[in-house]
Structures are given as C-alpha cells and as structure tokens.
Coordinates of N, CA and C in Angstrom, one line a residue:
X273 N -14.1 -60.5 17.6 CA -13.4 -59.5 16.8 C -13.3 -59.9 15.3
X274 N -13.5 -61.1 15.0 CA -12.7 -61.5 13.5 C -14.7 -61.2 12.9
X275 N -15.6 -61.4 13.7 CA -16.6 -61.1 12.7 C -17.0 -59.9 13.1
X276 N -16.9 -59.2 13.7 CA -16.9 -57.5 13.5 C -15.9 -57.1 12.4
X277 N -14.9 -57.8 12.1 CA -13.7 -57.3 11.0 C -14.7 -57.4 9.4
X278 N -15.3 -58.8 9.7 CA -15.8 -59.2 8.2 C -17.2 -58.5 8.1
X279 N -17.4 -57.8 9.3 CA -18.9 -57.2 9.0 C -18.3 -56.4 8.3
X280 N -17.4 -55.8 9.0 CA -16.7 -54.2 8.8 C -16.4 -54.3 7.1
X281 N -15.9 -55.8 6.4 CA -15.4 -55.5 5.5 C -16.6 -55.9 4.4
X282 N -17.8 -56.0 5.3 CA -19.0 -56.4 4.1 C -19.5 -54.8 3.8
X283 N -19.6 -54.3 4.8 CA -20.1 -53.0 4.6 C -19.1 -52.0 3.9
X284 N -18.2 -52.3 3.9 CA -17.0 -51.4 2.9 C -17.0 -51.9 1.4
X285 N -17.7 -53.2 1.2 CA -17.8 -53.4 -0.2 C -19.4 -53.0 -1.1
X286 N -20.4 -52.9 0.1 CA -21.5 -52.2 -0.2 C -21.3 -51.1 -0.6
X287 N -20.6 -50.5 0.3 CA -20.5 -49.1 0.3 C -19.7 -48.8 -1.6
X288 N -18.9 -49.4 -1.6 CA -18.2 -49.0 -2.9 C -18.9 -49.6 -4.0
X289 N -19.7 -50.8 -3.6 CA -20.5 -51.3 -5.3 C -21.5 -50.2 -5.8
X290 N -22.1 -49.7 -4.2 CA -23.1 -48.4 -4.4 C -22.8 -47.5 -4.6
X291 N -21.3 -46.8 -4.6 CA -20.9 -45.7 -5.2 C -20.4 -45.6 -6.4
X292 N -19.8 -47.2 -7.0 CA -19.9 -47.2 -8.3 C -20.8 -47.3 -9.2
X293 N -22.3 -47.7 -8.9 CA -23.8 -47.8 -9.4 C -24.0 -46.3 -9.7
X294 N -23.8 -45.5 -8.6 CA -25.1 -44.0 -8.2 C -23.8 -43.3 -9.0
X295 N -24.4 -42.7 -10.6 CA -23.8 -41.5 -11.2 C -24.9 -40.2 -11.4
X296 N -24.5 -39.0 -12.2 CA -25.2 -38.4 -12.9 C -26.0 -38.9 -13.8
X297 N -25.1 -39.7 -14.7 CA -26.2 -40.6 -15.7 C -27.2 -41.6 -15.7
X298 N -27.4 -42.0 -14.2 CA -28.1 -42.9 -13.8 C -28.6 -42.9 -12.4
X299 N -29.1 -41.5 -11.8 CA -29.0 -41.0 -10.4 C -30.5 -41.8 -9.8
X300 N -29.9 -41.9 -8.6 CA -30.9 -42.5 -7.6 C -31.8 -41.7 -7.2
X301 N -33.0 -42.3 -6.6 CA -33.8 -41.4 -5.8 C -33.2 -41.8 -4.3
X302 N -33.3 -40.6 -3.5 CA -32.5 -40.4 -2.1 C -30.9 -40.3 -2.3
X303 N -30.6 -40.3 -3.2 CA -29.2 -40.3 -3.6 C -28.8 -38.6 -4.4
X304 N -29.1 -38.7 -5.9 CA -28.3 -37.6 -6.1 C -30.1 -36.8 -6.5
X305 N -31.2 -37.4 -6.3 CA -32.0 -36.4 -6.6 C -33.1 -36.9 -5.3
X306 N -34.3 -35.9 -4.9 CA -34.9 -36.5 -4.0 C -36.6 -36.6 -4.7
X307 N -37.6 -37.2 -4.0 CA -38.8 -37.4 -4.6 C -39.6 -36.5 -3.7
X308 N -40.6 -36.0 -3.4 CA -40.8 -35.3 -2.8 C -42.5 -36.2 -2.1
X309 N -42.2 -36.2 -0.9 CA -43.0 -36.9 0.0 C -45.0 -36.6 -0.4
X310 N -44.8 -35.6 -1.1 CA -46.4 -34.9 -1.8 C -46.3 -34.6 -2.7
X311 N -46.4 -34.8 -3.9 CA -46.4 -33.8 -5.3 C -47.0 -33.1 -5.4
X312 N -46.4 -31.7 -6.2 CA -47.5 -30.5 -6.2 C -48.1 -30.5 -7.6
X313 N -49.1 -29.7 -7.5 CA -49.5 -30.1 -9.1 C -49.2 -28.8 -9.9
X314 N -48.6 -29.0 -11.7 CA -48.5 -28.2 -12.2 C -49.4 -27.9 -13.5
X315 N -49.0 -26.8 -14.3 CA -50.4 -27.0 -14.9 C -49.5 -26.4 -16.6
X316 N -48.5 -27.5 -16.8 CA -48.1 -27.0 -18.2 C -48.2 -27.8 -19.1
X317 N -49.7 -29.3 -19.1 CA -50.4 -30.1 -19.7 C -49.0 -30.9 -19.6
X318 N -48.8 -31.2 -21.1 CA -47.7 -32.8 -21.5 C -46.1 -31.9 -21.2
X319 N -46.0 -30.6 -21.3 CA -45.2 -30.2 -21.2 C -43.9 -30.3 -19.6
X320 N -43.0 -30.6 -19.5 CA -42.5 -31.2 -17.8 C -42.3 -29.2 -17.4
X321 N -42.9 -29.5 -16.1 CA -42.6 -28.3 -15.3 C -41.0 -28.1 -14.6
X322 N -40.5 -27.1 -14.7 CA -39.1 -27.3 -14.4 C -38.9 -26.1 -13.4
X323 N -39.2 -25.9 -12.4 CA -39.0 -24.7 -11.3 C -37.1 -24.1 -10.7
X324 N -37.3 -23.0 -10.6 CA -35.8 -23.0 -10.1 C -35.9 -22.3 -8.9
X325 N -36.2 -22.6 -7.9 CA -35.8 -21.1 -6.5 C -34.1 -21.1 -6.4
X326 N -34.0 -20.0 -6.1 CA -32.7 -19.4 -6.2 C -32.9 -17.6 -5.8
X327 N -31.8 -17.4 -5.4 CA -31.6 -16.1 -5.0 C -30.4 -15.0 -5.5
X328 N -30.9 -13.6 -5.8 CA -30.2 -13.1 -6.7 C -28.8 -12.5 -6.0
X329 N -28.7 -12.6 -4.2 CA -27.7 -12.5 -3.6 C -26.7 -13.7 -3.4
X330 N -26.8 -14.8 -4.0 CA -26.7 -16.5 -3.7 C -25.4 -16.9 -4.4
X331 N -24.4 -16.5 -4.5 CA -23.2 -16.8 -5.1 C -23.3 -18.0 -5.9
X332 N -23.8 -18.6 -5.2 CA -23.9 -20.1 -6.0 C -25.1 -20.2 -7.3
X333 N -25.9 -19.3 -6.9 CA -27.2 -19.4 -8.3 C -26.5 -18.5 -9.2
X334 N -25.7 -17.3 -8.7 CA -25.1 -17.0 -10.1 C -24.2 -17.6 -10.7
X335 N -23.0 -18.3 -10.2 CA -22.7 -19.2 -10.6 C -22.9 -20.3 -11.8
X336 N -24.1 -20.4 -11.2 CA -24.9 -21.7 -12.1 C -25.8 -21.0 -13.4
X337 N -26.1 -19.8 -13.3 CA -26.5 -19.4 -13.9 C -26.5 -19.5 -15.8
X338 N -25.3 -19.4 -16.0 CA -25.2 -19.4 -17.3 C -25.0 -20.9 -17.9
X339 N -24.8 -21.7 -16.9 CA -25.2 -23.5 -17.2 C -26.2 -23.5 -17.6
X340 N -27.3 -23.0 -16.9 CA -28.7 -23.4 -16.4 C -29.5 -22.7 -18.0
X341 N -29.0 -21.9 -18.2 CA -29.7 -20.8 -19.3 C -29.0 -21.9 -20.5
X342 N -28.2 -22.4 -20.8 CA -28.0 -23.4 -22.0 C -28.6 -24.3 -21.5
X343 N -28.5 -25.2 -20.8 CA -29.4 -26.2 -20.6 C -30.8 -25.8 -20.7
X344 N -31.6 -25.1 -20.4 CA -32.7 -24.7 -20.6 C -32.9 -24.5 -22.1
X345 N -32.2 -23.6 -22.6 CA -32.1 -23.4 -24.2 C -32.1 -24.8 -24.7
X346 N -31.3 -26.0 -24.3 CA -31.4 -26.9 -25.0 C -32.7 -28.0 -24.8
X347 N -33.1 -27.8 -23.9 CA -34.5 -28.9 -23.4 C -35.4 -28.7 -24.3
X348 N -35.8 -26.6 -25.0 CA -36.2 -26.5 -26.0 C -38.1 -26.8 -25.7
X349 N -38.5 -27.1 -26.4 CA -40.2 -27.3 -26.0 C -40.5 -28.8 -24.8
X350 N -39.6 -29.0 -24.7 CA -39.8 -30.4 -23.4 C -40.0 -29.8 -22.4
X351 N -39.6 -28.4 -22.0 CA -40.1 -27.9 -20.6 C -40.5 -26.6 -20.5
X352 N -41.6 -26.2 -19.4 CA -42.0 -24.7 -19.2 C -41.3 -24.4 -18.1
X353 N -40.9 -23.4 -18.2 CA -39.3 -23.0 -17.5 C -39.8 -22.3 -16.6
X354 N -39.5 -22.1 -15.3 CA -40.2 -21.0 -14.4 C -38.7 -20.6 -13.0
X355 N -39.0 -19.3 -12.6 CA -38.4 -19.1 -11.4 C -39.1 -18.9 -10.0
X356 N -38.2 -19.1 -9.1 CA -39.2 -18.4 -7.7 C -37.6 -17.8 -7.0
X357 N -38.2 -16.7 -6.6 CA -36.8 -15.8 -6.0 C -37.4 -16.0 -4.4
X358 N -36.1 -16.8 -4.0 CA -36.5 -17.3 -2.1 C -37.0 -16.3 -1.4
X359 N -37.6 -15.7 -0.7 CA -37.3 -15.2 0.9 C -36.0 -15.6 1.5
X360 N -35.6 -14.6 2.2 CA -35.0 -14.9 3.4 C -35.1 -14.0 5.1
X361 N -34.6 -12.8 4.8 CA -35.4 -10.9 5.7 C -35.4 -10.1 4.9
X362 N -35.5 -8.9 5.8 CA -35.8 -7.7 5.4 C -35.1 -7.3 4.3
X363 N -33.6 -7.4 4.4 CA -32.6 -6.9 3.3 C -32.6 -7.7 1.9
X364 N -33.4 -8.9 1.9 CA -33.5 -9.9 0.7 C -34.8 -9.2 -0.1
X365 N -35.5 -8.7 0.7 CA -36.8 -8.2 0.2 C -37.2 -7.4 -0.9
X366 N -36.1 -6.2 -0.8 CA -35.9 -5.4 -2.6 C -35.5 -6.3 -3.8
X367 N -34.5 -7.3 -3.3 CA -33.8 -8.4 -4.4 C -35.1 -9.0 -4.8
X368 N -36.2 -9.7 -4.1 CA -37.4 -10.5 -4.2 C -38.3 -9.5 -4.8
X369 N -38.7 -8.4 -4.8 CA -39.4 -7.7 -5.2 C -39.0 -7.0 -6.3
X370 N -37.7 -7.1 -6.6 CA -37.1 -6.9 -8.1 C -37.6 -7.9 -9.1
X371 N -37.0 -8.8 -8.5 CA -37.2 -9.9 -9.6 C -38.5 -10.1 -10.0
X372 N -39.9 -9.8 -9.1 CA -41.0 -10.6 -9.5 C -41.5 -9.0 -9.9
X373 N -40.9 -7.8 -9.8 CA -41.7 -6.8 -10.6 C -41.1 -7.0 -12.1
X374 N -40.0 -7.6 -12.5 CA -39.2 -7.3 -13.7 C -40.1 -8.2 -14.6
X375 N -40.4 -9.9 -13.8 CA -41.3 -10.8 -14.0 C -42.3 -10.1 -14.9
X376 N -43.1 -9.2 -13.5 CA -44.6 -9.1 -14.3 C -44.9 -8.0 -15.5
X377 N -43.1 -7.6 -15.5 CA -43.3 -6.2 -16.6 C -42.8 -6.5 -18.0
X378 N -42.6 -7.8 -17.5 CA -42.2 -8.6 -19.1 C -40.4 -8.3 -19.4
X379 N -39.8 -7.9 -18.3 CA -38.6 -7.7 -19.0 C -37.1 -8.8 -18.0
X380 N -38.0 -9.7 -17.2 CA -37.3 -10.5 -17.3 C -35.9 -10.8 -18.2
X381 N -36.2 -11.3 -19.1 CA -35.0 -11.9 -19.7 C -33.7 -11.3 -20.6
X382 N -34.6 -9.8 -20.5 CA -33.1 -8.8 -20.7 C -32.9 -8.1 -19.3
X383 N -33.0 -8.1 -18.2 CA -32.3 -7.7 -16.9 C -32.2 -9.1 -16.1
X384 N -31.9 -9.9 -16.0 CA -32.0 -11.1 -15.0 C -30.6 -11.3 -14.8
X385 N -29.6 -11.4 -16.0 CA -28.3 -12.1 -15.7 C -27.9 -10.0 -15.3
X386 N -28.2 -9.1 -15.6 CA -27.8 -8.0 -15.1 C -28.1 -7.5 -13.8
X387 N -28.9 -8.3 -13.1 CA -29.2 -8.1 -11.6 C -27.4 -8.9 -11.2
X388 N -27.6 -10.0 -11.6 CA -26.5 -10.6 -10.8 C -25.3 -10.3 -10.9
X389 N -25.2 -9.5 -11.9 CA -23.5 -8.6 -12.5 C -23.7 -7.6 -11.5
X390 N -24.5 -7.2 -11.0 CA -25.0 -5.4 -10.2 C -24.4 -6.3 -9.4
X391 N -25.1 -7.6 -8.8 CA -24.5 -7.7 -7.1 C -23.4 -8.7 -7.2
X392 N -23.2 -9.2 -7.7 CA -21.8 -10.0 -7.6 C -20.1 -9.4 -8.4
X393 N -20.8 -8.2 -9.7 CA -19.7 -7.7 -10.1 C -19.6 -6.3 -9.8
X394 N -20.2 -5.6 -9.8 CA -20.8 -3.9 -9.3 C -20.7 -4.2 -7.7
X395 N -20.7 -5.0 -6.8 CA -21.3 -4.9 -5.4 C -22.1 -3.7 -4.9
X396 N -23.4 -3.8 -6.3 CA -24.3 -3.2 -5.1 C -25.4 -3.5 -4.8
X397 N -25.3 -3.6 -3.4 CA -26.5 -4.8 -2.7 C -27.8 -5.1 -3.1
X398 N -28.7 -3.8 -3.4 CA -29.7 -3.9 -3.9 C -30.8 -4.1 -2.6
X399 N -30.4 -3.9 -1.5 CA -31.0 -4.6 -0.7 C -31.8 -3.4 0.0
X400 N -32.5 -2.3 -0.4 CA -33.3 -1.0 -0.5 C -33.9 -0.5 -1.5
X401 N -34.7 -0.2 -1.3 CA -36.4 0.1 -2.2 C -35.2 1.0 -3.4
X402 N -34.4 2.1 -2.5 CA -34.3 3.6 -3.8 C -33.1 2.7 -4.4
X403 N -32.5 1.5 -3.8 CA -31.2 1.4 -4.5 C -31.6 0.4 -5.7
X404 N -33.4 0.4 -5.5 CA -33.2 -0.7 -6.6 C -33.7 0.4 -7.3
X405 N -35.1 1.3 -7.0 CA -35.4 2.0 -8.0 C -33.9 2.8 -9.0
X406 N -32.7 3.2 -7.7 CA -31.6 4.0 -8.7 C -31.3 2.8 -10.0
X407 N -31.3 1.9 -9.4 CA -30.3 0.9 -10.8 C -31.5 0.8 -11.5
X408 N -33.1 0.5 -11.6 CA -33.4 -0.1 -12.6 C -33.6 1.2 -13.4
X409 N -33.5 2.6 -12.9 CA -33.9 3.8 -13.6 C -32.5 4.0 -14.8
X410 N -31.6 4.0 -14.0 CA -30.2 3.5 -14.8 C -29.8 2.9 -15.2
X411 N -30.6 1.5 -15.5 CA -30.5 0.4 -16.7 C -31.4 0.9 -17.5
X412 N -32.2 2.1 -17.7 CA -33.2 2.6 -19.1 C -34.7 1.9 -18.7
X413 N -35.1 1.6 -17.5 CA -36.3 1.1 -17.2 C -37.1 2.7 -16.5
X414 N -38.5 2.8 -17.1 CA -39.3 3.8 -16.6 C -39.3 3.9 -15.0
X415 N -39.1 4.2 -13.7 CA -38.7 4.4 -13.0 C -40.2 4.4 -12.1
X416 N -41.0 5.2 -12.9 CA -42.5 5.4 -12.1 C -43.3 4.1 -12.5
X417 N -42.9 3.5 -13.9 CA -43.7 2.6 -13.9 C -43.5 1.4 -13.2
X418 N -41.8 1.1 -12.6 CA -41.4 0.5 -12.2 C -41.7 0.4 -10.5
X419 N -41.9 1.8 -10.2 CA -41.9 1.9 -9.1 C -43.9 1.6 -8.6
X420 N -44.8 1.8 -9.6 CA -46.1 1.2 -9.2 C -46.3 -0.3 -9.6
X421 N -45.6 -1.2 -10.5 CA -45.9 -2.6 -10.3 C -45.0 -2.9 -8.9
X422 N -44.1 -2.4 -8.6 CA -43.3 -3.1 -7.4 C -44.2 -2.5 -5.8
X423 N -44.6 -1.9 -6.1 CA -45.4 -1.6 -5.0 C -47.1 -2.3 -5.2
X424 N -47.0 -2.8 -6.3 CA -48.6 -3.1 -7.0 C -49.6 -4.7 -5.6
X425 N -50.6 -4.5 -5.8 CA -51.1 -6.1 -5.1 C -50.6 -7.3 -6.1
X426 N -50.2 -7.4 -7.2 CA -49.8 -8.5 -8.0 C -48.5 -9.2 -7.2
X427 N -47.7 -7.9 -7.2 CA -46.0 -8.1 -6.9 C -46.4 -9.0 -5.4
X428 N -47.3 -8.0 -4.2 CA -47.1 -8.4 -2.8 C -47.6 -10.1 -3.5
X429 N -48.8 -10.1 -4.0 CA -49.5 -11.8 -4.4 C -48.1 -12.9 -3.9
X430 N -47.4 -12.4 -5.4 CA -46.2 -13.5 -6.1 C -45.2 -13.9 -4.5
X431 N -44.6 -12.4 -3.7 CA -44.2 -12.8 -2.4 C -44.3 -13.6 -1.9
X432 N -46.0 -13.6 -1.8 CA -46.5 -14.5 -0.3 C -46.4 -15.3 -0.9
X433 N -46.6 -15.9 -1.9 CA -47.1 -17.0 -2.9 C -45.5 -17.5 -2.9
X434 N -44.5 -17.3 -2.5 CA -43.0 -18.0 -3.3 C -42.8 -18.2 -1.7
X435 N -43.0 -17.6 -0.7 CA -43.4 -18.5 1.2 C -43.7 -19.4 0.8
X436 N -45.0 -19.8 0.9 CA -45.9 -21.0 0.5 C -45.4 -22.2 -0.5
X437 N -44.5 -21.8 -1.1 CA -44.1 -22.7 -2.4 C -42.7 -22.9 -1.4
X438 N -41.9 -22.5 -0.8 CA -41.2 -23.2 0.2 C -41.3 -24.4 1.1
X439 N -42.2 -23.9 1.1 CA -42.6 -24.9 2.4 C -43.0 -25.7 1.6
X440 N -44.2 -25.7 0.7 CA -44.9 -26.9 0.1 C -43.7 -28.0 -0.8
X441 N -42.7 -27.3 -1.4 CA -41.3 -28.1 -2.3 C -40.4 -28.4 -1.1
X442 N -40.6 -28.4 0.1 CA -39.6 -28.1 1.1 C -38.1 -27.9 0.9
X443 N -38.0 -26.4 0.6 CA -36.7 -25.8 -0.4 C -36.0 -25.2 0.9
X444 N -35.1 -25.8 1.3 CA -34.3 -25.4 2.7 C -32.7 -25.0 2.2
X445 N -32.8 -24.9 1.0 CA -31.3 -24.3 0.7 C -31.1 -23.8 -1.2
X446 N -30.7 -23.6 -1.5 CA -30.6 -22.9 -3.1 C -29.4 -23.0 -3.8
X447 N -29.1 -22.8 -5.2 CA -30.3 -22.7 -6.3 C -31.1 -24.5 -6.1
X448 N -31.9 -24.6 -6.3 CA -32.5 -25.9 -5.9 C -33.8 -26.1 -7.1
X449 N -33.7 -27.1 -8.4 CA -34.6 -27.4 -9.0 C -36.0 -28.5 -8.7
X450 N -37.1 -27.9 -8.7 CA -38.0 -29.2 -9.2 C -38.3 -29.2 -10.6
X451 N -38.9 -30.7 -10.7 CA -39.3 -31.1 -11.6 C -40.8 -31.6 -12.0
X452 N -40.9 -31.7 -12.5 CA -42.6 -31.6 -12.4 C -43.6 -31.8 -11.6
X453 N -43.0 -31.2 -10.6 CA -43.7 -31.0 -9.5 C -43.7 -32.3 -8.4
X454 N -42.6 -32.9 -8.5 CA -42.1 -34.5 -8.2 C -40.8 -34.5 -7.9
X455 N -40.0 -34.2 -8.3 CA -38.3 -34.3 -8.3 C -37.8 -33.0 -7.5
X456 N -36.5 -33.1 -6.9 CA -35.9 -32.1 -6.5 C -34.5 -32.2 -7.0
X457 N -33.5 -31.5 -7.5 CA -32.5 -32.2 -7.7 C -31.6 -30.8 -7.6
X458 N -30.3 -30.3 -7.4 CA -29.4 -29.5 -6.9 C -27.6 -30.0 -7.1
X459 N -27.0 -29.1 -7.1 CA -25.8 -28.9 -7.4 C -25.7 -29.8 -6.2
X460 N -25.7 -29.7 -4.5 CA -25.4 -29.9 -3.1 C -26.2 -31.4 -3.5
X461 N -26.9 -31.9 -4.2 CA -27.5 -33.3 -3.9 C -26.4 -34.4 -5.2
X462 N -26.0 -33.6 -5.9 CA -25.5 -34.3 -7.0 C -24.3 -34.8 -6.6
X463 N -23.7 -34.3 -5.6 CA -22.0 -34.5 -5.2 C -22.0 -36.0 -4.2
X464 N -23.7 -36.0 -4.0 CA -24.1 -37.8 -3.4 C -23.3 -38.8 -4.3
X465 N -23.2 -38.7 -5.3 CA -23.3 -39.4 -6.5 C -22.0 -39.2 -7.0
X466 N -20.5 -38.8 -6.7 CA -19.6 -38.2 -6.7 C -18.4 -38.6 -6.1
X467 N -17.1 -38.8 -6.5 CA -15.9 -39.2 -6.0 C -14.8 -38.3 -5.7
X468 N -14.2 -37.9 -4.4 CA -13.1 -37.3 -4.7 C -13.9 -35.9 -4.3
X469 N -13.4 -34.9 -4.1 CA -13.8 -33.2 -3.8 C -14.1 -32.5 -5.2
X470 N -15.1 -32.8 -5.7 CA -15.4 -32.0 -7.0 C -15.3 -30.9 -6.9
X471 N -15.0 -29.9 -8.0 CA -14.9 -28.0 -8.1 C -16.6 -28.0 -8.3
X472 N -16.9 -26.9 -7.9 CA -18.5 -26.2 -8.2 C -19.2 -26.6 -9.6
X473 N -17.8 -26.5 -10.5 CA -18.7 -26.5 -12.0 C -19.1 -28.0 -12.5
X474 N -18.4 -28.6 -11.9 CA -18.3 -30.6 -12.1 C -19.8 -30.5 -11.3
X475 N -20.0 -30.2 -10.1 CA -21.2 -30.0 -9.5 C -22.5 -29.7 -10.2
X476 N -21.8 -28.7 -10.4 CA -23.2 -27.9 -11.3 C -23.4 -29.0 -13.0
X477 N -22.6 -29.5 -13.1 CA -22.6 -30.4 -14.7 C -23.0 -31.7 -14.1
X478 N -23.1 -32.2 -13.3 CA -23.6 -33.3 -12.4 C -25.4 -33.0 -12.5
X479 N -25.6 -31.6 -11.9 CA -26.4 -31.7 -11.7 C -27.5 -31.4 -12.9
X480 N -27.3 -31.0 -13.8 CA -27.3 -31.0 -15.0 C -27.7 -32.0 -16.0
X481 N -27.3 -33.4 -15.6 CA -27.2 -34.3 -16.1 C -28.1 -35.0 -15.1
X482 N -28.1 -35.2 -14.1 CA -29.6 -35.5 -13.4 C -30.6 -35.0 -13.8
X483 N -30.8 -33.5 -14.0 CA -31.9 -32.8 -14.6 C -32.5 -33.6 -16.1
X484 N -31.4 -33.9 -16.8 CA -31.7 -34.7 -18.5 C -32.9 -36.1 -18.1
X485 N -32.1 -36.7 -17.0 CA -32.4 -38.1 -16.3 C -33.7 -37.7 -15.8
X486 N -34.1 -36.7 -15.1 CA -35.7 -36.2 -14.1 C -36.4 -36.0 -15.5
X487 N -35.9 -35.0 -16.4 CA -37.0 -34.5 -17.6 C -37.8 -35.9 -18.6
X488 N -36.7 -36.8 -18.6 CA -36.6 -37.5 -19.6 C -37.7 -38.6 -18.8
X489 N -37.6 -38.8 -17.3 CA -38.0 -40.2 -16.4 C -39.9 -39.6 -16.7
X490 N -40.0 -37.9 -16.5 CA -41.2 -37.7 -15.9 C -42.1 -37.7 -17.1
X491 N -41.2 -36.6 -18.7 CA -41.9 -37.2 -19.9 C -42.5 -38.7 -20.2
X492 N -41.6 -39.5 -20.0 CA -42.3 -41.0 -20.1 C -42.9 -41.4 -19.5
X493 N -43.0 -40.6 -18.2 CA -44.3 -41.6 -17.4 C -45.9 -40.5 -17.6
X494 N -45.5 -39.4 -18.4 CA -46.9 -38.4 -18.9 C -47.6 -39.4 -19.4
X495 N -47.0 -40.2 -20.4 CA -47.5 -40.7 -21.7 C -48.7 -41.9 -21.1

C-alpha cells in the first residue's frame, strides 16, 4: 500500500511539472499542437502555408473568426493564407458550394464574414441551391453569373478536392489550422495546455499563440 501511495504521489508531481512546462507560449507537440504523421506538400516557396478548414454553419469558426482575420492581418507576408470549407451532407453542401463559388469569383473577402452574419445572425440556413442563389442575388451579386460558376466543373473540382484534403490533414473536427503542411493546431488542442475551465475566447487566444510558435518554428527550419 505505502508504495502504491508513493507511486501515486510520483505520478501527481509529473503530472503538475508537465502542466506547468506545456503553455501557449511554448506548446508541445502531442500536447497543444499535433505533427502530422505525413506531411503534405505546399507550394508557397519560403512563404509558411497556413490552411484553415472550418465551416460556415460551425458556431465555433464564426466565433473565431474575427481573431483569426487580425492575426492573419498581422503575420503580414510570413504566410499564404488559404481556406477549405469541410463537407459534412447534403444540407452543408450549398454552404460548401457558396464559399468555393465566392472563392473563384474573386469576391471572397467582401462576403465571407457576411455569410456567417446570414447564418448565425439572420438564421438563414443557406442550406438550398435558391436560398443561396436568393441571398447572394440580395447581397448585389449577379445572380446568373453566380449561379453558372456554382454549378461550373471548377466549383465541383474544389469539392472533391476539400474530401481528399480531409482525410490527407486527418481534420475530424473544426475550425482546425495547419501549418505548412506539418502542424495542426486548434482552439479544442490548445485547452491541453490549459488550467482551470477556460471561456472560448482564452481558447481561441491560446490558440493563436501556438499559431505565432508553429509559423515562427517552420520559418526557421525553411532556412
């Protein structure tokens, strides 16, 4: 009994030296970020690849959303910034096919945070061909032109192509960053690294701060 006690009490001091080690500012691999058992290759030269899947019905990616867009703003030319809008069924599929028609029509970055006001402040699902063509024809977007890149072979391409990129980053939950095609790191991985029941936004600034730690680790090892 007395050396099961002292096991007991070796392993309760491990446990706490390692939780005072493993921060945001100094995050572990298998801890608050993961490595990815294959690396994929990207193709933005010296520049770090920074991927985001996330989904535009995902409470949590909008959430994170307007973190993510200043942190990005501030990384500045250290990263080529990219999205992938998940799969999930049939009803996620106008959301997925919005986003990668808005992608290839160039207007991205003035409708993106307005998709997620439609479905998280407007509640409207979006989750039908006419309910997206109604909204984007009523946000001042051409409607026909909108409606032949979303039906176009490019859009179906990008689809199949954001499957495949699932599996290959093995992305089993969202919003969920890689890093140059090496790193995984997430709001849900960052709270590893964490004391006490953090609120969402400590989360999301955790993870944030692992992101600085991934950009910064993978620039230096370019060189």
């Amino acid at each position: 009994m007395r050396i099961l006690k002292q096991l007991l009490s070796v392993v309760a001091l491990c446990s706490v030296a390692f939780a005072a080690t493993a921060s945001p500012a100094a995050p572990i691999s298998g801890v608050e970020y993961q490595t990815l058992a294959t690396p994929q290759p990207t193709d933005t030269g010296k520049k770090i690849e920074v991927i985001e899947f996330f989904a535009y019905y995902c409470p949590h990616c909008n959430n994170l959303e307007p973190m993510l867009e200043a942190w990005v703003k501030k990384q500045g030319d250290n990263i080529v910034f990219k999205r992938v809008h998940v799969p999930r069924d049939e009803s996620v599929l106008p959301q997925q096919k919005l986003f990668f028609t808005l992608e290839a029509m160039g207007l991205l970055p003035q409708y993106h945070k307005k998709v997620f006001n439609a479905m998280h402040v407007e509640r409207n699902r979006l989750n039908r061909d006419e309910q997206v063509f109604d909204w984007v024809a009523a946000n001042g977007i051409d409607r026909q032109k909108f409606i032949d890149t979303y039906r176009s072979f490019g859009v179906q391409a990008k689809v199949k192509r954001a499957d495949g990129m699932m599996d290959s980053y093995k992305i089993d939950s969202w919003p969920t960053l890689i890093v140059d095609g090496r790193f995984q790191a997430s709001p849900h991985l960052a709270a590893a690294g964490m004391q006490g029941n953090p609120s969402e936004a400590e989360l999301q600034t955790a993870a944030l701060q692992v992101m600085d730690f991934l950009v910064a680790k993978a620039k230096a090892e370019k060189k």
